[in-house]
C-alpha positions as semicolon CSV with decimal commas, in nm:
position;residue;x (nm);y (nm);z (nm)
1;M;-0,893;-0,054;-1,215
2;V;-0,611;0,177;-1,107
3;N;-0,252;0,112;-1,000
4;I;-0,097;0,317;-0,719
5;Y;0,278;0,369;-0,665
6;L;0,409;0,514;-0,336
7;D;0,768;0,638;-0,347
8;D;0,961;0,950;-0,262
9;C;1,236;0,936;-0,526
10;R;1,220;0,647;-0,775
11;K;1,083;0,698;-1,126
12;T;0,725;0,576;-1,155
13;P;0,697;0,260;-1,368
14;A;0,469;0,303;-1,671
15;I;0,202;0,061;-1,546
16;Y;0,106;0,292;-1,256
17;D;-0,175;0,545;-1,302
18;I;-0,135;0,724;-0,970
19;R;0,188;0,836;-0,802
20;T;0,190;0,925;-0,433
21;Y;0,471;1,056;-0,218
22;T;0,329;1,020;0,133
23;V;0,129;0,775;0,340
24;E;-0,156;1,027;0,363
25;E;-0,176;1,071;-0,016
26;T;-0,176;0,694;-0,062
27;I;-0,456;0,638;0,188
28;D;-0,658;0,917;0,024
29;Q;-0,621;0,742;-0,314
30;L;-0,718;0,405;-0,165
31;I;-1,034;0,563;-0,024
32;K;-1,109;0,750;-0,347
33;N;-1,063;0,434;-0,555
34;K;-1,218;0,193;-0,303
35;G;-1,256;-0,151;-0,455
36;N;-1,095;-0,038;-0,779
37;V;-0,721;-0,082;-0,705
38;E;-0,543;-0,356;-0,895
39;F;-0,179;-0,293;-0,798
40;L;-0,049;-0,108;-0,492
41;S;0,330;-0,081;-0,475
42;L;0,486;0,056;-0,157
43;D;0,822;0,197;-0,061
44;N;0,893;0,214;0,312
45;D;1,150;0,489;0,370
46;L;0,987;0,808;0,241
47;G;1,219;1,071;0,382
48;E;1,312;1,219;0,714
49;G;1,017;1,329;0,921
50;L;0,762;1,145;0,707
51;A;0,562;0,838;0,804
52;E;0,698;0,510;0,667
53;G;0,514;0,327;0,389
54;Y;0,444;0,050;0,641
55;K;0,178;0,281;0,787
56;V;-0,033;0,230;0,473
57;L;-0,047;-0,139;0,562
58;D;-0,134;-0,057;0,925
59;W;-0,428;0,148;0,798
60;L;-0,532;-0,107;0,537
61;E;-0,517;-0,393;0,788
62;E;-0,742;-0,210;1,034
63;E;-0,988;-0,102;0,765
64;F;-0,998;-0,452;0,614
65;Y;-1,068;-0,634;0,941
66;I;-1,297;-0,377;1,102
67;N;-1,479;-0,220;0,805
68;N;-1,440;-0,485;0,532
69;F;-1,243;-0,239;0,317
70;P;-1,159;-0,414;-0,012
71;L;-0,795;-0,505;-0,064
72;P;-0,606;-0,416;-0,379
73;K;-0,578;-0,719;-0,606
74;I;-0,198;-0,721;-0,557
75;I;0,020;-0,539;-0,303
76;L;0,392;-0,519;-0,377
77;V;0,682;-0,381;-0,174
78;H;0,974;-0,220;-0,358
79;S;1,172;-0,087;-0,061
80;A;1,552;-0,112;-0,045
81;N;1,515;-0,157;0,332
82;S;1,525;-0,537;0,361
83;A;1,403;-0,551;0,723
84;A;1,106;-0,329;0,643
85;M;1,035;-0,529;0,329
86;M;1,017;-0,854;0,529
87;R;0,787;-0,694;0,787
88;M;0,562;-0,547;0,517
89;N;0,544;-0,873;0,321
90;S;0,446;-1,051;0,642
91;V;0,149;-0,817;0,689
92;I;0,052;-0,853;0,322
93;S;0,057;-1,232;0,351
94;K;-0,158;-1,214;0,665
95;L;-0,407;-0,984;0,491
96;Y;-0,459;-1,214;0,195
97;K;-0,488;-1,521;0,418
98;G;-0,756;-1,331;0,613
99;E;-0,943;-1,244;0,297
100;N;-1,160;-1,550;0,349
101;K;-1,247;-1,446;0,704
């Protein structure tokens, strides 16, 4: 199992095997490690001109419901943006409730 950490500036905690800086890198790692992701930790605000971390959840939600893409065991949000964090946690909650679809 691997742990993926998406952030543009924070130091990567020791428990994470893979560090990504963009939504695209994160999605690539989710695909590469399909079904083998234990922890996924997401930041939202990744820098001017870059897609927000929320977009990883948009992608994951679509892939989960349409293509039965396996969810990481745990998805965490570590964003300082409280509004984005609430929105992201809402999607995460919905995903795990839908896991028994």
